[in-house]
Coordinates of C-alpha atoms and ligand atoms in Angstrom, one line a residue:
M1 CA 56.8 121.0 18.4
N2 CA 53.8 121.0 16.2
V3 CA 51.7 118.6 16.4
L4 CA 48.3 117.1 14.8
L5 CA 45.9 115.3 16.7
L6 CA 43.4 113.1 14.9
G7 CA 39.9 112.5 16.4
S8 CA 36.6 114.5 17.1
G9 CA 35.3 113.2 20.6
G10 CA 35.6 114.0 24.6
R11 CA 38.8 111.9 24.3
E12 CA 40.4 114.1 21.8
H13 CA 39.5 117.3 23.5
A14 CA 40.8 116.3 26.8
L15 CA 44.1 115.2 24.9
A16 CA 44.1 118.6 23.3
W17 CA 43.6 120.1 26.8
K18 CA 46.5 118.4 28.0
I19 CA 48.8 119.1 25.0
A20 CA 48.0 122.6 24.9
A21 CA 49.6 123.0 28.5
S22 CA 52.8 121.8 27.6
P23 CA 56.0 124.2 27.1
L24 CA 57.2 122.3 24.3
L25 CA 54.2 122.9 22.1
T26 CA 54.4 125.5 19.5
R27 CA 50.8 124.9 17.2
L28 CA 48.3 122.2 18.0
Y29 CA 46.4 121.5 14.9
A30 CA 43.5 118.8 15.2
S31 CA 41.0 117.0 12.3
P32 CA 38.2 117.2 12.2
G33 CA 38.2 118.2 16.2
N34 CA 35.0 120.0 17.4
P35 CA 34.3 123.4 18.8
G36 CA 35.7 122.4 22.2
I37 CA 39.1 121.2 20.6
G38 CA 38.9 124.4 18.5
S39 CA 39.6 126.6 21.7
V40 CA 43.2 125.1 22.2
A41 CA 43.9 124.2 18.6
E42 CA 43.6 125.1 15.0
L43 CA 40.8 122.7 13.4
V44 CA 41.7 121.6 10.1
K45 CA 40.0 119.8 7.3
L46 CA 41.3 116.5 6.1
D47 CA 40.3 113.3 4.9
I48 CA 41.7 110.8 7.7
A49 CA 40.9 107.8 5.7
D50 CA 43.6 109.2 2.9
H51 CA 46.9 109.0 4.7
S52 CA 48.5 110.5 1.8
A53 CA 46.7 113.6 2.2
V54 CA 47.0 113.3 6.0
A55 CA 51.0 113.0 5.2
A56 CA 51.0 116.0 2.9
F57 CA 49.6 118.3 5.4
C58 CA 52.1 117.1 7.8
Q59 CA 54.9 117.8 5.5
E60 CA 53.6 121.2 4.6
K61 CA 52.9 122.6 8.2
K62 CA 56.3 120.8 9.8
V63 CA 54.2 118.4 12.0
D64 CA 56.5 116.5 14.5
L65 CA 54.1 114.4 15.6
V66 CA 50.9 113.1 15.0
V67 CA 48.5 111.7 18.1
V68 CA 46.0 109.3 16.6
G69 CA 42.5 109.6 19.0
P70 CA 40.5 106.5 17.8
E71 CA 41.2 103.2 16.9
G72 CA 39.6 103.2 13.3
P73 CA 42.7 104.8 11.5
L74 CA 45.1 102.7 13.5
V75 CA 43.8 99.4 12.7
A76 CA 43.2 100.9 9.1
G77 CA 47.3 101.5 9.4
I78 CA 47.5 105.2 9.4
A79 CA 50.5 105.0 11.5
D80 CA 52.4 102.6 9.6
D81 CA 51.7 104.8 6.3
L82 CA 52.8 108.1 7.9
R83 CA 56.1 106.4 9.3
A84 CA 56.9 105.4 5.7
W85 CA 56.8 109.1 5.0
G86 CA 59.1 110.0 7.9
I87 CA 56.5 111.1 10.2
R88 CA 56.4 110.6 14.2
V89 CA 53.1 109.2 15.1
F90 CA 52.1 108.3 18.4
G91 CA 49.7 105.1 18.1
P92 CA 50.4 101.3 17.2
S93 CA 51.0 100.1 13.9
K94 CA 48.3 98.2 12.1
A95 CA 49.8 94.8 13.0
A96 CA 50.0 95.9 16.8
A97 CA 46.3 97.2 16.6
R98 CA 45.0 94.0 16.0
L99 CA 44.9 93.8 19.6
E100 CA 41.6 95.9 19.3
G101 CA 40.8 94.7 15.6
S102 CA 40.4 90.9 16.1
K103 CA 39.4 89.5 19.0
G104 CA 40.3 86.2 18.0
F105 CA 43.7 87.4 17.4
T106 CA 43.9 88.6 21.1
K107 CA 42.3 85.3 22.3
D108 CA 45.2 83.4 20.5
L109 CA 47.8 85.5 21.9
C110 CA 46.6 85.0 25.2
A111 CA 46.4 81.2 24.7
K112 CA 49.7 81.0 23.3
F113 CA 51.7 83.2 26.0
N114 CA 49.5 81.7 28.8
I115 CA 47.5 85.1 29.6
P116 CA 44.5 84.7 32.1
T117 CA 41.2 85.1 30.1
A118 CA 37.9 83.6 29.5
A119 CA 38.2 80.1 28.0
Y120 CA 37.0 80.7 24.2
G121 CA 36.0 79.0 20.9
R122 CA 36.7 81.2 17.4
F123 CA 34.2 80.2 14.5
S124 CA 33.7 81.0 11.1
D125 CA 30.6 79.3 10.4
L126 CA 27.5 78.9 12.2
A127 CA 26.9 75.2 12.7
S128 CA 30.3 74.6 14.6
A129 CA 29.4 77.9 16.6
K130 CA 26.2 76.5 17.6
A131 CA 27.3 73.2 18.4
Y132 CA 30.0 75.1 20.9
V133 CA 27.5 77.1 22.6
E134 CA 25.1 74.1 23.0
K135 CA 27.9 72.1 24.3
T136 CA 28.9 74.6 26.9
G137 CA 25.6 76.1 28.1
A138 CA 24.7 79.5 29.3
P139 CA 25.7 82.1 30.4
I140 CA 28.0 82.8 27.4
V141 CA 29.2 85.5 25.5
I142 CA 29.0 86.0 21.8
K143 CA 31.4 88.6 20.1
A144 CA 31.9 89.7 16.4
D145 CA 35.8 89.3 15.7
G146 CA 36.3 92.8 14.5
L147 CA 35.6 96.5 15.1
A148 CA 31.7 97.1 15.9
A149 CA 31.6 100.3 17.5
G150 CA 31.3 98.6 21.0
K151 CA 28.1 96.9 19.8
G152 CA 29.4 93.5 18.8
V153 CA 29.1 91.9 22.3
T154 CA 26.1 89.9 23.5
I155 CA 26.1 88.6 27.0
A156 CA 23.5 85.8 26.7
M157 CA 22.1 84.5 30.0
T158 CA 20.4 81.7 28.3
L159 CA 20.9 79.6 25.5
E160 CA 18.1 80.9 23.1
E161 CA 19.8 84.3 23.1
A162 CA 22.8 82.8 22.6
L163 CA 21.7 81.2 19.5
A164 CA 19.7 84.3 18.2
A165 CA 23.4 86.4 18.8
L166 CA 25.2 83.6 16.6
E167 CA 22.6 83.7 14.0
A168 CA 22.7 87.7 14.1
C169 CA 26.6 87.8 13.8
F170 CA 26.6 85.3 11.0
E171 CA 23.7 86.8 9.0
G172 CA 25.8 90.0 8.8
A173 CA 24.5 92.3 11.4
F174 CA 27.9 93.7 12.3
G175 CA 28.9 93.4 8.5
V176 CA 32.3 91.9 7.9
A177 CA 33.1 92.4 11.4
G178 CA 31.2 89.4 12.6
A179 CA 32.0 87.1 9.7
E180 CA 33.9 85.6 12.6
V181 CA 33.1 84.9 16.1
V182 CA 34.5 84.4 19.2
V183 CA 32.4 82.7 22.1
E184 CA 33.8 82.6 25.5
E185 CA 33.2 81.8 29.0
Y186 CA 31.1 84.2 31.2
L187 CA 33.2 86.0 33.5
T188 CA 32.4 87.1 37.1
G189 CA 33.7 90.2 39.2
E190 CA 34.7 93.8 39.5
E191 CA 35.6 95.3 35.8
A192 CA 38.5 97.9 35.7
S193 CA 40.2 99.6 33.2
F194 CA 44.1 99.7 32.9
F195 CA 46.0 101.9 31.0
C196 CA 49.8 101.4 29.9
L197 CA 51.7 103.5 27.6
C198 CA 54.2 101.6 25.5
D199 CA 57.0 102.0 23.5
G200 CA 57.3 98.6 21.9
A201 CA 59.5 97.3 24.5
T202 CA 58.2 99.1 28.0
A203 CA 54.8 99.2 29.2
L204 CA 54.3 102.1 31.9
P205 CA 51.3 101.8 33.9
F206 CA 49.2 104.8 33.0
G207 CA 46.3 105.0 35.3
T208 CA 43.2 103.2 36.1
A209 CA 39.5 104.2 35.7
Q210 CA 35.9 102.5 35.9
D211 CA 33.4 103.2 33.6
H212 CA 29.6 102.8 33.1
K213 CA 28.7 101.5 30.2
R214 CA 24.8 101.2 30.6
V215 CA 22.6 103.9 29.7
G216 CA 20.2 103.9 32.9
D217 CA 20.8 104.6 36.5
G218 CA 21.8 101.4 38.4
D219 CA 23.4 99.8 35.4
T220 CA 20.6 99.0 33.5
G221 CA 19.5 99.5 29.8
P222 CA 21.2 99.2 26.6
N223 CA 25.0 99.1 26.3
T224 CA 26.6 102.5 25.1
G225 CA 30.4 103.9 24.4
G226 CA 30.2 104.8 28.3
M227 CA 28.0 107.2 30.2
G228 CA 30.7 108.2 33.0
A229 CA 33.9 107.2 34.6
Y230 CA 36.1 108.0 37.3
S231 CA 39.8 107.2 38.4
P232 CA 41.6 105.8 40.2
A233 CA 39.5 102.6 40.2
P234 CA 39.7 101.0 43.9
V235 CA 39.8 97.6 43.0
M236 CA 43.3 98.5 41.1
T237 CA 45.3 98.0 44.5
P238 CA 49.3 98.2 44.2
E239 CA 49.0 94.1 44.5
M240 CA 46.3 93.9 41.8
T241 CA 48.5 96.3 39.6
E242 CA 51.6 94.4 40.1
R243 CA 49.7 91.2 39.0
T244 CA 48.1 92.8 36.2
M245 CA 51.6 94.0 35.0
R246 CA 53.5 90.5 35.5
E247 CA 50.4 88.1 34.3
I248 CA 48.8 90.1 31.4
I249 CA 50.9 93.3 30.2
E250 CA 54.5 92.1 30.4
P251 CA 53.7 88.8 28.3
T252 CA 51.7 90.6 25.7
M253 CA 54.9 93.0 25.4
R254 CA 56.7 90.4 25.1
G255 CA 54.2 88.1 22.9
M256 CA 53.8 90.8 20.2
A257 CA 57.5 91.3 20.0
N258 CA 57.6 88.0 19.2
L259 CA 55.1 88.1 16.7
G260 CA 57.0 91.1 14.9
A261 CA 54.7 93.5 15.9
P262 CA 56.0 95.1 19.1
F263 CA 53.3 97.4 20.5
A264 CA 53.8 101.2 21.0
G265 CA 50.9 103.5 22.0
I266 CA 48.4 103.3 24.6
L267 CA 47.4 99.6 25.7
F268 CA 44.1 99.6 27.2
A269 CA 43.5 96.5 29.0
G270 CA 39.5 95.6 30.2
L271 CA 39.9 93.7 33.1
M272 CA 37.6 91.5 35.0
I273 CA 38.7 91.0 38.5
T274 CA 37.9 87.8 39.5
D275 CA 37.9 85.4 42.6
Q276 CA 41.5 84.0 41.0
G277 CA 42.8 87.5 40.4
P278 CA 42.6 89.8 36.7
K279 CA 41.5 88.4 33.8
L280 CA 42.0 90.1 30.6
I281 CA 38.5 90.6 28.7
E282 CA 39.6 92.7 25.8
Y283 CA 42.4 95.0 24.9
N284 CA 41.8 98.3 23.2
T285 CA 44.9 100.4 21.5
R286 CA 44.0 103.7 22.3
F287 CA 42.8 105.8 25.3
G288 CA 39.2 105.0 26.5
D289 CA 36.3 107.4 25.9
P290 CA 35.8 108.8 28.5
E291 CA 38.4 107.1 30.8
C292 CA 40.8 109.4 29.0
Q293 CA 39.0 112.6 30.4
V294 CA 39.7 111.5 34.0
L295 CA 43.1 110.2 33.5
M296 CA 44.0 113.6 32.1
M297 CA 42.8 115.5 34.7
R298 CA 44.9 113.5 37.1
L299 CA 48.1 113.5 35.1
K300 CA 50.6 115.9 36.8
D301 CA 53.6 115.4 33.9
D302 CA 53.6 116.8 30.6
L303 CA 51.8 114.7 28.4
L304 CA 53.9 115.6 25.5
V305 CA 57.1 115.0 26.7
L306 CA 55.5 111.2 27.6
L307 CA 54.2 110.7 24.4
N308 CA 57.6 111.8 22.9
A309 CA 59.6 109.2 24.7
A310 CA 57.1 106.3 23.8
V311 CA 57.5 107.3 20.1
D312 CA 61.6 107.4 20.7
G313 CA 61.5 104.3 22.7
Q314 CA 62.8 106.0 25.9
L315 CA 60.1 104.8 28.4
A316 CA 62.4 102.7 30.7
H317 CA 63.8 106.1 31.7
M318 CA 60.4 107.8 32.7
S319 CA 57.6 107.5 35.2
A320 CA 54.2 109.4 35.5
R321 CA 52.9 111.3 38.0
W322 CA 49.3 111.4 38.9
S323 CA 47.0 113.6 41.7
D324 CA 46.1 112.1 44.7
E325 CA 42.7 113.5 44.0
A326 CA 40.3 111.5 42.3
A327 CA 38.3 112.7 39.0
L328 CA 34.9 111.7 37.6
T329 CA 33.2 112.6 34.4
V330 CA 29.6 112.7 33.5
V331 CA 28.5 112.2 30.0
M332 CA 25.5 114.2 28.9
A333 CA 24.1 112.5 26.1
A334 CA 21.4 114.0 23.5
R335 CA 17.8 112.2 23.8
G336 CA 17.4 109.3 21.8
Y337 CA 20.8 108.2 22.5
P338 CA 22.0 105.2 22.3
G339 CA 19.7 104.8 19.5
T340 CA 19.2 107.7 17.2
P341 CA 20.1 111.1 19.0
E342 CA 18.2 114.2 18.4
K343 CA 20.4 116.7 16.8
G344 CA 20.7 120.4 17.1
S345 CA 19.5 121.6 20.2
V346 CA 21.0 124.5 21.7
I347 CA 23.2 124.2 24.5
R348 CA 24.0 127.4 26.8
G349 CA 25.8 128.0 30.2
L350 CA 29.2 126.2 29.8
D351 CA 31.1 129.3 31.0
E352 CA 28.9 129.5 33.9
A353 CA 29.3 125.6 34.7
A354 CA 33.0 125.4 34.5
S355 CA 35.1 126.4 37.3
D356 CA 38.9 125.4 38.9
G357 CA 39.0 121.9 39.1
V358 CA 35.9 121.5 36.5
E359 CA 36.5 121.0 32.8
I360 CA 33.7 120.5 30.5
F361 CA 34.9 118.6 27.3
H362 CA 32.9 118.5 24.1
A363 CA 32.3 115.2 22.6
G364 CA 29.7 115.9 20.0
T365 CA 29.0 119.4 19.4
A366 CA 28.8 122.1 16.6
I367 CA 28.2 125.6 16.0
N368 CA 25.3 126.5 14.1
G369 CA 24.4 130.0 13.2
G370 CA 26.8 131.1 16.3
A371 CA 25.0 128.7 18.5
L372 CA 26.8 125.9 20.3
V373 CA 24.8 122.8 19.4
A374 CA 24.2 119.2 20.1
N375 CA 25.9 117.0 17.3
G376 CA 25.9 113.5 18.3
G377 CA 25.1 110.9 20.8
R378 CA 27.5 111.6 23.9
V379 CA 27.7 115.4 23.6
L380 CA 29.5 116.8 26.8
N381 CA 31.5 115.3 29.7
V382 CA 31.7 117.2 32.8
T383 CA 34.7 116.4 34.6
A384 CA 35.8 117.3 38.0
L385 CA 38.5 116.5 40.4
G386 CA 37.7 116.1 44.0
A387 CA 39.5 114.7 47.3
T388 CA 37.3 111.4 46.9
V389 CA 35.0 110.1 44.4
G390 CA 32.4 111.5 46.2
E391 CA 33.5 114.9 46.2
A392 CA 34.5 114.7 42.5
Q393 CA 31.0 113.3 41.9
R394 CA 29.2 116.1 43.8
R395 CA 31.2 118.8 41.9
A396 CA 30.8 117.4 38.5
Y397 CA 27.0 117.3 39.2
A398 CA 27.0 120.6 40.4
A399 CA 28.8 121.9 37.4
L400 CA 26.4 119.8 35.0
D401 CA 22.9 121.1 36.7
R402 CA 24.3 124.8 35.5
I403 CA 24.3 123.8 32.1
D404 CA 21.3 124.9 30.2
W405 CA 20.5 122.1 27.8
P406 CA 16.7 120.6 28.0
Q407 CA 17.3 118.3 25.4
G408 CA 20.1 116.5 27.3
F409 CA 20.4 113.7 29.9
C410 CA 22.9 111.9 31.8
R411 CA 23.0 109.1 34.5
R412 CA 22.7 110.7 38.2
D413 CA 24.9 107.9 39.6
I414 CA 28.1 108.0 38.0
G415 CA 30.5 106.7 40.6
W416 CA 28.2 105.0 43.0
R417 CA 30.3 101.7 43.5
A418 CA 33.1 103.9 44.6
V419 CA 31.2 106.3 46.7
E420 CA 29.5 103.2 48.5
R421 CA 32.9 102.0 49.2
E422 CA 34.0 105.4 50.3
Q423 CA 30.9 105.5 52.9
A424 CA 31.5 102.0 54.1
G425 CA 35.3 102.7 54.9
A426 CA 34.6 106.1 56.5
Ligands
LIG511 P1 33.9 94.5 25.2 O1 33.4 95.1 23.6 O2 34.8 93.1 25.0 O3 34.7 95.3 26.1 O4 32.4 93.8 26.0 C1 31.9 94.7 26.5 C2 31.4 94.4 27.8 O5 30.7 93.0 27.7 C3 32.5 94.3 28.7 O6 33.0 95.5 29.3 C4 32.0 93.4 29.9 O7 31.0 94.2 30.7 C5 31.1 92.2 29.3 N1 31.8 91.4 28.7 C6 33.0 90.9 27.9 N2 33.1 90.0 27.8 C7 32.7 89.2 28.9 C8 32.9 88.1 29.7 N3 33.6 87.0 28.9 N4 32.3 87.8 30.8 C9 31.5 88.7 31.3 N5 31.3 89.9 30.8 C10 32.1 90.1 29.7
LIG512 N1 34.9 103.5 27.0 C1 35.0 102.4 26.6 C2 36.0 102.6 25.5 O1 36.8 103.8 25.1 O2 35.9 101.6 25.0

């Protein structure tokens, strides 16, 4: 098979690495890709926003499957447009990608199909949003409705913060994404990421993970796209997984089919495990980044076979097997992240740092004058397997410490919650 992978981050490097290992693969193209992806795929320059240009490339190169990494193109309808050209695509339609593209849409779906989630209100004007917040009180959560690159959520511990967040949204801090706002109840518990591979009718559980969103050790400082992750998530016991499937995922699959927008692709549920059980925080309609990196390390089956089954509506006959080992990834970021990262500093020593069971995925790198340089906020994902999360953590940091990149930084405590649990249980 010829495959085209769209995207340029660590998630896409992990997908490319796994797809490249498939005996089904003839050629792997990636656009725009990055130098790490370039070691396993042929990088091509395409304007991904120009869907007919992507379709023309697929026809010319006889591409049998397009795998879409990030949410932006999905919400823009790339899957529908390519399918209209007869091209097979792994990723949801525009209508199904509303699960990520509109928080209000997802909240209404939950209300309609009785899916446990935080109580909420949807508002398109400041005055009624303020009245709701004043009535409910703090802590409370304010969310821009649309895609805001992970920046549209404010956890307001006081009424003043909540009102300021509402004003910022309606003043255009998140552009059109904030023209509508969801205000919701503040949930407490432990968060987990739960993934399902979906074909429109069947949802196949596809791994669990926990990530660390704050930039600093001890989960402090501003939010980021994720500074590290590990899999599996200890809180997702078989019982919790079964409840999540029955109470959240299956009603969502039925609900979406009911609305004429069956969901096919990766359904990524952000969960809060509360005293009453799992509650949905949000959906994403693609793999998490960096959660994908740890999932791909643990997946024992051929990813391309599974993606094909999802595209062809054959998941009811499939299963996915996972390594018993834990995987953990540490993000190395460029100084300045999550604000404005410094670009261009030279990175050395990656070959020396990698070893058996350790993969270094590129997230934001470029080649400049023959040297590998930082070219984004999150730059590298140092990922390791281990018998326990603790062992995976030790191996990841041992590899990371061999990388020669003085301008990079990372958190030193990725996995702390699971490691503490392992130590308490030992
Ligand atoms: P989201 O972009 O919706 O995933 O939100 C980003 C982060 O904000 C989540 O990972 C949670 O840590 C937190 N969060 C979102 N909604 C809630 C909520 N209703 N209660 C508590 N924390 C939340
Ligand atoms: N790491 C969170 C996300 O990909 O949305």
